[in-house]
Coordinates of C-alpha atoms and ligand atoms in Angstrom, one line a residue:
M1 CA -18.5 -27.1 -11.3
S2 CA -21.5 -26.9 -13.4
Q3 CA -22.4 -23.7 -15.2
A4 CA -25.5 -23.3 -12.9
A5 CA -23.4 -23.8 -9.8
A6 CA -20.9 -21.2 -11.2
D7 CA -23.7 -18.8 -12.0
A8 CA -25.0 -19.1 -8.4
A9 CA -21.7 -18.2 -6.9
F10 CA -21.3 -15.1 -9.1
S11 CA -20.4 -12.0 -7.0
K12 CA -19.3 -8.8 -8.7
G13 CA -15.8 -7.9 -7.6
L14 CA -15.7 -11.2 -5.8
E15 CA -17.5 -9.5 -2.8
G16 CA -18.1 -11.9 0.0
I17 CA -16.1 -14.7 -1.7
I18 CA -13.5 -16.7 0.2
A19 CA -10.9 -17.2 -2.4
G20 CA -8.3 -19.1 -0.3
E21 CA -7.2 -20.1 2.9
T22 CA -4.5 -18.2 5.0
S23 CA -2.9 -18.1 8.3
I24 CA -1.4 -14.6 7.8
C25 CA -4.1 -12.3 8.5
S26 CA -7.7 -12.1 9.6
I27 CA -10.4 -9.5 9.9
E28 CA -12.8 -10.5 12.5
Q29 CA -15.8 -8.4 13.9
G30 CA -14.1 -5.2 12.6
G31 CA -10.8 -6.1 14.1
L32 CA -7.5 -6.7 12.3
F33 CA -5.0 -9.5 13.3
Y34 CA -1.6 -10.4 11.8
R35 CA -0.9 -14.1 12.6
G36 CA -3.3 -13.7 15.6
Y37 CA -1.9 -10.4 17.1
E38 CA -4.3 -7.6 17.1
I39 CA -3.3 -4.4 15.2
H40 CA -3.6 -2.0 18.2
D41 CA -1.4 -4.2 20.2
L42 CA 1.3 -4.5 17.4
A43 CA 1.1 -0.6 16.9
Q44 CA 1.7 -0.1 20.4
N45 CA 4.2 -2.7 21.3
A46 CA 6.0 -4.0 18.1
T47 CA 8.3 -2.4 15.5
F48 CA 8.0 -2.7 11.9
D49 CA 11.1 -5.0 11.7
E50 CA 9.4 -7.3 14.2
V51 CA 6.0 -7.3 12.2
A52 CA 8.0 -8.1 9.0
F53 CA 9.7 -11.0 10.7
L54 CA 6.2 -12.2 12.1
L55 CA 4.8 -12.1 8.6
L56 CA 7.7 -13.5 6.6
E57 CA 9.0 -16.1 9.1
G58 CA 5.7 -17.1 10.7
H59 CA 6.0 -16.3 14.3
K60 CA 7.1 -13.5 16.8
P61 CA 10.8 -13.2 16.8
G62 CA 13.0 -13.7 19.9
K63 CA 15.8 -11.2 20.5
S64 CA 18.6 -13.1 18.6
E65 CA 16.2 -14.0 15.9
L66 CA 15.3 -10.3 15.5
D67 CA 19.0 -9.3 15.5
R68 CA 19.8 -11.8 12.8
F69 CA 16.8 -10.7 10.7
K70 CA 17.8 -7.1 11.0
A71 CA 21.3 -7.7 10.0
E72 CA 20.3 -9.6 6.9
I73 CA 17.9 -6.9 6.0
R74 CA 20.6 -4.1 6.5
K75 CA 23.1 -6.3 4.4
E76 CA 20.6 -6.2 1.5
R77 CA 19.9 -2.6 1.4
P78 CA 22.4 -1.3 -1.3
L79 CA 21.1 -1.2 -4.9
P80 CA 22.8 -3.1 -7.7
A81 CA 24.3 -0.9 -10.4
N82 CA 21.6 -1.6 -13.0
I83 CA 18.9 -0.2 -10.7
T84 CA 20.8 3.0 -9.7
R85 CA 21.4 3.6 -13.6
F86 CA 17.7 2.9 -14.2
L87 CA 16.5 5.4 -11.5
Q88 CA 18.8 8.0 -12.9
E89 CA 17.6 7.4 -16.4
S90 CA 14.0 7.6 -15.1
G91 CA 14.7 11.1 -13.8
P92 CA 13.4 13.0 -16.9
A93 CA 10.2 10.9 -17.3
L94 CA 9.6 11.5 -13.6
K95 CA 10.2 15.2 -14.0
A96 CA 7.9 15.3 -17.0
G97 CA 5.3 13.4 -15.2
T98 CA 4.9 10.7 -18.0
A99 CA 6.0 8.3 -15.1
V100 CA 5.2 8.6 -11.5
P101 CA 7.0 7.0 -8.6
M102 CA 4.7 4.0 -8.4
D103 CA 5.6 3.2 -12.1
V104 CA 9.3 3.5 -11.5
L105 CA 9.1 1.4 -8.4
R106 CA 7.2 -1.3 -10.2
S107 CA 9.8 -1.4 -12.9
A108 CA 12.6 -1.3 -10.5
V109 CA 11.4 -4.3 -8.7
S110 CA 11.0 -6.2 -11.9
I111 CA 14.5 -5.3 -12.9
L112 CA 15.7 -6.3 -9.3
G113 CA 14.8 -9.8 -10.4
H114 CA 17.3 -9.7 -13.1
T115 CA 20.4 -9.8 -10.8
D116 CA 18.8 -11.8 -8.0
P117 CA 20.6 -15.1 -8.0
D118 CA 17.3 -16.8 -6.8
C119 CA 14.9 -15.1 -9.2
Q120 CA 13.8 -18.2 -11.1
S121 CA 13.5 -20.6 -8.3
V122 CA 10.2 -21.0 -6.3
A123 CA 11.8 -23.2 -3.6
A124 CA 10.9 -22.1 -0.1
D125 CA 14.5 -21.0 1.0
A126 CA 15.0 -19.0 -2.2
N127 CA 11.6 -17.3 -1.7
L128 CA 12.5 -16.2 1.9
R129 CA 15.9 -14.9 0.7
K130 CA 14.1 -13.0 -2.2
A131 CA 11.4 -11.5 0.3
K132 CA 14.2 -10.2 2.5
R133 CA 16.0 -8.7 -0.4
L134 CA 12.7 -6.9 -1.6
L135 CA 12.0 -5.7 1.8
A136 CA 15.4 -4.2 2.2
K137 CA 15.8 -2.8 -1.2
I138 CA 12.4 -1.2 -1.9
P139 CA 13.0 1.6 0.6
T140 CA 16.4 2.4 -1.0
V141 CA 14.8 2.5 -4.4
I142 CA 12.2 5.1 -3.0
G143 CA 14.7 7.1 -1.2
Q144 CA 17.3 7.4 -4.0
M145 CA 14.4 8.0 -6.4
Q146 CA 13.5 11.1 -4.5
N147 CA 17.2 12.2 -4.6
V148 CA 17.1 11.8 -8.4
I149 CA 13.8 13.8 -8.5
D150 CA 15.3 16.6 -6.4
G151 CA 18.6 16.6 -8.4
R152 CA 20.8 15.6 -5.4
P153 CA 23.6 13.1 -5.2
L154 CA 22.3 9.7 -4.0
V155 CA 22.5 9.1 -0.1
A156 CA 25.0 6.6 1.0
P157 CA 24.7 4.4 -2.1
E158 CA 27.3 1.9 -0.8
T159 CA 25.3 1.0 2.3
G160 CA 21.9 1.9 1.2
G161 CA 21.5 4.4 4.2
D162 CA 22.8 4.2 7.6
P163 CA 23.1 0.6 9.2
A164 CA 22.5 2.2 12.6
L165 CA 18.9 3.2 11.5
D166 CA 15.8 1.0 11.6
H167 CA 13.7 0.5 8.5
A168 CA 11.5 3.6 8.8
A169 CA 14.3 5.9 10.0
N170 CA 16.4 4.8 7.3
L171 CA 13.9 5.7 4.7
M172 CA 13.5 9.3 5.9
Y173 CA 17.4 9.5 5.9
L174 CA 17.7 8.1 2.3
M175 CA 15.0 10.4 1.1
S176 CA 16.5 13.6 2.6
G177 CA 20.0 13.0 3.7
T178 CA 18.7 14.0 7.3
K179 CA 18.2 11.7 10.1
P180 CA 14.7 12.0 11.7
S181 CA 14.1 12.3 15.5
P182 CA 13.3 9.1 17.3
D183 CA 9.7 10.2 17.6
Y184 CA 9.1 11.0 14.2
A185 CA 10.9 7.7 13.1
R186 CA 8.4 5.9 15.4
V187 CA 5.4 7.7 13.7
I188 CA 6.5 6.3 10.2
D189 CA 7.3 2.9 11.8
V190 CA 3.8 2.7 13.2
S191 CA 2.3 3.6 9.9
L192 CA 4.3 0.8 8.2
I193 CA 3.0 -1.7 10.9
L194 CA -0.5 -0.5 9.9
Y195 CA 0.0 -0.9 6.2
A196 CA 2.0 -4.3 6.4
E197 CA -0.8 -6.8 5.6
H198 CA -4.4 -7.0 4.9
D199 CA -5.9 -10.3 3.8
F200 CA -6.9 -10.9 0.3
N201 CA -7.0 -7.2 -0.7
A202 CA -6.6 -6.3 -4.5
S203 CA -2.7 -6.2 -4.5
T204 CA -2.1 -9.2 -2.5
F205 CA -4.8 -11.2 -4.3
T206 CA -2.9 -10.2 -7.5
S207 CA 0.5 -11.4 -6.1
R208 CA -1.2 -14.7 -5.1
V209 CA -2.8 -15.0 -8.6
I210 CA 0.7 -14.5 -10.1
A211 CA 2.4 -16.9 -7.7
G212 CA -0.5 -19.5 -8.3
T213 CA 0.8 -19.9 -11.9
L214 CA 4.2 -20.8 -10.4
S215 CA 5.5 -17.6 -11.7
D216 CA 8.3 -15.8 -9.8
M217 CA 8.3 -13.5 -6.7
H218 CA 9.5 -10.5 -8.3
G219 CA 6.9 -10.7 -11.0
A220 CA 4.3 -11.2 -8.2
S221 CA 5.5 -8.2 -6.4
A222 CA 5.7 -5.9 -9.6
G223 CA 2.1 -7.0 -10.4
A224 CA 1.0 -6.2 -6.8
I225 CA 2.6 -2.9 -7.0
A226 CA 0.6 -2.1 -10.4
A227 CA -2.5 -3.1 -8.4
L228 CA -1.6 -1.0 -5.4
K229 CA -1.2 2.2 -7.6
G230 CA -4.9 2.4 -8.4
P231 CA -6.9 5.2 -6.6
L232 CA -9.4 2.6 -5.3
H233 CA -6.6 0.9 -3.5
G234 CA -3.3 2.2 -2.2
G235 CA -3.3 5.2 -4.5
A236 CA -6.1 6.6 -2.3
N237 CA -3.6 8.1 0.2
E238 CA -2.1 10.3 -2.4
M239 CA -5.6 11.1 -3.8
A240 CA -6.8 11.9 -0.3
M241 CA -4.2 14.5 0.0
E242 CA -4.9 16.0 -3.5
M243 CA -8.6 16.1 -2.4
L244 CA -7.8 18.1 0.7
K245 CA -5.6 20.4 -1.3
E246 CA -8.4 21.0 -3.7
I247 CA -11.0 21.8 -1.0
M248 CA -8.5 24.0 0.6
H249 CA -8.2 26.0 -2.6
D250 CA -11.9 26.1 -3.4
V251 CA -13.1 27.2 0.1
G252 CA -10.2 29.4 0.9
E253 CA -8.3 29.7 4.2
A254 CA -11.2 31.2 6.0
G255 CA -13.6 28.5 4.7
I256 CA -11.7 25.7 6.6
G257 CA -13.9 24.4 9.5
T258 CA -17.0 26.2 8.1
P259 CA -20.1 25.0 6.2
K260 CA -18.4 26.0 3.1
V261 CA -16.5 22.5 3.3
D262 CA -20.0 20.7 3.6
D263 CA -21.2 22.6 0.5
W264 CA -18.1 21.5 -1.4
M265 CA -18.9 17.9 -0.4
H266 CA -22.6 18.3 -1.3
R267 CA -21.5 19.4 -4.8
A268 CA -19.1 16.2 -4.9
F269 CA -22.1 13.9 -3.7
E270 CA -24.3 15.5 -6.6
T271 CA -21.8 14.5 -9.2
K272 CA -21.4 11.0 -7.7
R273 CA -17.8 11.7 -7.0
K274 CA -16.0 9.2 -4.8
L275 CA -14.2 11.0 -1.8
M276 CA -10.8 9.4 -1.4
G277 CA -10.0 7.6 1.8
F278 CA -13.6 6.7 2.7
G279 CA -15.5 3.4 2.4
H280 CA -14.3 -0.1 2.5
R281 CA -15.3 -3.5 1.1
V282 CA -14.9 -5.3 4.3
Y283 CA -15.1 -2.9 7.2
K284 CA -18.5 -1.5 7.4
E285 CA -18.3 -0.4 11.1
G286 CA -15.0 1.4 10.5
D287 CA -11.3 0.7 9.8
P288 CA -9.4 0.0 13.0
R289 CA -6.2 1.5 11.4
A290 CA -7.9 4.7 10.7
R291 CA -8.7 5.2 14.2
I292 CA -5.0 5.0 15.0
L293 CA -4.0 7.3 12.2
R294 CA -6.7 9.8 13.2
E295 CA -5.0 10.4 16.5
M296 CA -1.5 10.4 14.9
S297 CA -2.7 12.9 12.4
G298 CA -4.1 15.3 15.2
T299 CA -0.9 15.2 17.2
L300 CA 1.3 15.7 14.1
T301 CA -0.6 18.5 12.5
R302 CA -0.6 20.3 15.9
E303 CA 3.1 19.8 16.3
T304 CA 3.9 21.0 12.7
G305 CA 1.5 24.0 12.8
Q306 CA -0.9 22.5 10.3
S307 CA -4.0 21.9 12.6
H308 CA -6.1 23.4 9.9
L309 CA -5.6 20.2 7.8
Y310 CA -6.9 18.0 10.7
E311 CA -9.7 20.3 11.5
M312 CA -10.8 20.0 7.9
S313 CA -10.3 16.3 7.8
V314 CA -12.5 15.9 10.8
R315 CA -15.1 18.0 9.2
I316 CA -15.1 15.9 6.2
D317 CA -15.0 12.8 8.2
D318 CA -18.2 14.0 10.2
V319 CA -20.2 14.9 6.9
M320 CA -19.3 11.5 5.4
Q321 CA -20.6 9.6 8.5
R322 CA -23.7 11.6 8.9
E323 CA -24.8 11.9 5.3
K324 CA -23.4 8.9 3.6
G325 CA -22.8 6.4 6.4
L326 CA -19.1 6.1 5.1
L327 CA -16.2 5.9 7.6
P328 CA -12.6 6.7 6.8
N329 CA -10.3 3.9 5.8
V330 CA -6.4 3.6 6.4
D331 CA -5.8 6.0 3.6
F332 CA -7.5 9.2 4.8
Y333 CA -5.7 10.1 7.9
S334 CA -2.4 8.7 6.8
A335 CA -2.3 11.3 4.0
T336 CA -2.0 14.2 6.7
V337 CA 0.4 12.1 8.8
Y338 CA 2.8 11.6 5.8
H339 CA 2.3 15.3 4.6
S340 CA 3.1 16.5 8.2
M341 CA 6.2 14.5 8.1
G342 CA 7.2 16.1 4.9
I343 CA 6.9 13.2 2.6
P344 CA 6.4 14.2 -1.0
H345 CA 2.8 13.5 -1.8
D346 CA 3.6 11.2 -4.9
L347 CA 5.7 9.0 -2.5
F348 CA 2.8 8.2 -0.3
T349 CA 1.7 5.1 -2.1
P350 CA 5.4 3.8 -2.5
V351 CA 5.9 4.2 1.1
F352 CA 2.6 2.0 1.5
A353 CA 4.3 -0.5 -0.9
M354 CA 7.6 -0.7 1.2
S355 CA 5.5 -2.0 4.1
R356 CA 3.0 -4.0 2.2
V357 CA 5.7 -5.9 0.4
A358 CA 6.0 -7.9 3.5
G359 CA 2.5 -9.1 3.2
W360 CA 2.7 -9.7 -0.4
C361 CA 5.7 -12.0 0.1
A362 CA 4.3 -13.9 3.0
H363 CA 1.1 -14.6 0.8
V364 CA 3.2 -15.5 -2.2
M365 CA 5.1 -18.1 -0.1
E366 CA 1.8 -19.4 1.4
Q367 CA 0.4 -19.8 -2.1
Y368 CA 3.5 -21.8 -3.3
A369 CA 3.2 -24.0 -0.2
N370 CA -0.3 -25.1 -0.9
N371 CA -0.9 -24.1 -4.5
R372 CA -3.8 -24.4 -6.7
I373 CA -4.0 -22.1 -9.8
Y374 CA -6.7 -19.3 -9.6
R375 CA -9.0 -19.8 -12.5
P376 CA -12.4 -18.4 -12.0
R377 CA -15.1 -18.1 -14.8
G378 CA -16.6 -15.2 -16.3
R379 CA -20.4 -14.8 -16.9
Y380 CA -20.9 -14.3 -20.7
R381 CA -23.1 -11.1 -21.6
G382 CA -22.2 -10.7 -25.3
P383 CA -24.0 -11.8 -28.4
T384 CA -24.5 -15.4 -29.2
G385 CA -25.0 -17.8 -32.3
L386 CA -23.1 -15.3 -34.8
R387 CA -21.8 -16.7 -37.9
Y388 CA -18.5 -15.6 -39.1
E389 CA -18.8 -15.1 -42.8
P390 CA -15.3 -14.7 -44.5
I391 CA -14.3 -11.2 -45.0
D392 CA -13.6 -10.3 -48.7
R393 CA -9.9 -9.6 -48.4
R394 CA -9.2 -8.9 -52.1
Ligands
COA1 C1 -13.0 1.2 -1.0 C2 -14.0 1.0 -2.2 C3 -13.2 0.7 -3.5 C4 -14.9 -0.2 -1.8 O1 -15.7 -0.4 -2.9 P1 -16.9 -1.2 -3.1 O2 -17.0 -2.3 -1.9 O3 -17.0 -1.9 -4.2 O4 -18.1 -0.3 -2.6 P2 -18.9 0.6 -3.8 O5 -17.9 1.3 -4.6 O6 -19.8 -0.4 -4.6 O7 -19.7 1.6 -2.9 C5 -21.0 1.3 -2.4 C6 -21.8 2.6 -2.3 O8 -21.2 3.5 -1.5 C7 -20.7 4.7 -2.4 N1 -19.5 5.0 -2.0 C8 -18.3 4.0 -1.5 N2 -17.2 4.7 -1.3 C9 -17.5 6.1 -1.5 C10 -16.7 7.2 -1.3 N3 -15.3 7.0 -1.0 N4 -17.1 8.3 -1.6 C11 -18.4 8.5 -2.0 N5 -19.3 7.3 -2.1 C12 -18.8 6.2 -1.9 C13 -20.7 4.3 -3.8 O9 -20.8 5.1 -4.7 C14 -21.8 3.2 -3.7 O10 -23.0 4.0 -3.8 P3 -24.2 3.5 -4.6 O11 -24.7 2.2 -4.0 O12 -25.3 4.6 -4.4 O13 -23.8 3.4 -6.1 C15 -14.8 2.3 -2.3 O14 -15.4 2.6 -1.0 C16 -14.0 3.4 -2.7 O15 -13.9 3.6 -4.0 N6 -13.5 4.3 -1.8 C17 -12.7 5.4 -2.2 C18 -11.3 4.9 -2.5 C19 -10.5 4.5 -1.3 O16 -10.5 5.2 -0.4 N7 -9.7 3.3 -1.5 C20 -9.0 2.9 -0.4 C21 -9.6 1.7 0.2 S1 -8.6 1.0 1.6

């Protein structure tokens, strides 16, 4: 491509650029589809295990395929000894706050590669096996990390939880030692369905760029976790909760649901502060996942006696729409959903990761199957024509 053509194609942040072809996910007219299935349909009628199968194996599972897949995942749930040791050794850094759970998860995924017999292979069957291991082990890492943070013994380390429990319920069990009710397990399961896949978003694109060099799947997933951590991406669900806490603190209990919240937001607008959980590069008419989560947030906050959080969220949502034309994205109402479920705030983004890994691995496999390395150009803006006079090094 000529310099002039490259210049003409320039788009800051790659906005509007088609960077590759995919048959995993599409966003059309504001709707979200995984392999052709619309997200409301999946949220209502599928389970996360089924969606993970759909993404990784490429089609909707039949009953026996699903049973086989679930058995494979359950078998892979326990962690190798080096990871358990690593989690325990990370306890002091997590307590001191020099490391946050997303950092420990990123490193754990990297270390998982060290003992994975397929780590260095990019063959299709090896990749599918690795994808299933990552899908199975990441929730165990998250749950056991919480036990380390809380100073509790690990929950069922030999089995990585309870084999009778599905993905979402097992996470809750691992994190607390208590099994959730079927209704609460379904709430987390639906949230995992909503988070599982989203086209060429920043973390998925990262994983494809890494796979595009023919590097390995554990590396691609570790890179994707690093990208997801950022507050402009997956880290927004944790930051949205922090923002709600900050507003509650500043306006006081009596101020919730009053114009004091609007005043708080006006002050934020004046300083050009970005309010977490709002805006989206692709959805300008609203994120379909946010609509599902808003309803879940309303129900759950009512059930757990925290309606004030929902009331405040809706007020913020109204002001953002009215005054900024910005709508909530997936991360705004998921914050109050996860809070109501008792998930510690700094685990919100790791929980996002345990779902999105299905999407990442599907994309990594798709990338390998039809690879061309990603190698865009930069538009040079620095000085030109300088001469490098040798430095007097005497
Ligand atoms: C999602 C996001 C990164 C998209 O970024 P983008 O497509 O590059 O959009 P921009 O950041 O250029 O935003 C366009 C305009 O809307 C404003 N804007 C976008 N999101 C905003 C937010 N959450 N709060 C306040 N203003 C916002 C920007 O300040 C900018 O205004 P300007 O034109 O006056 O400078 C961005 O909306 C954002 O930072 N949101 C908050 C973080 C978040 O929730 N991330 C999760 C995404 S799923």
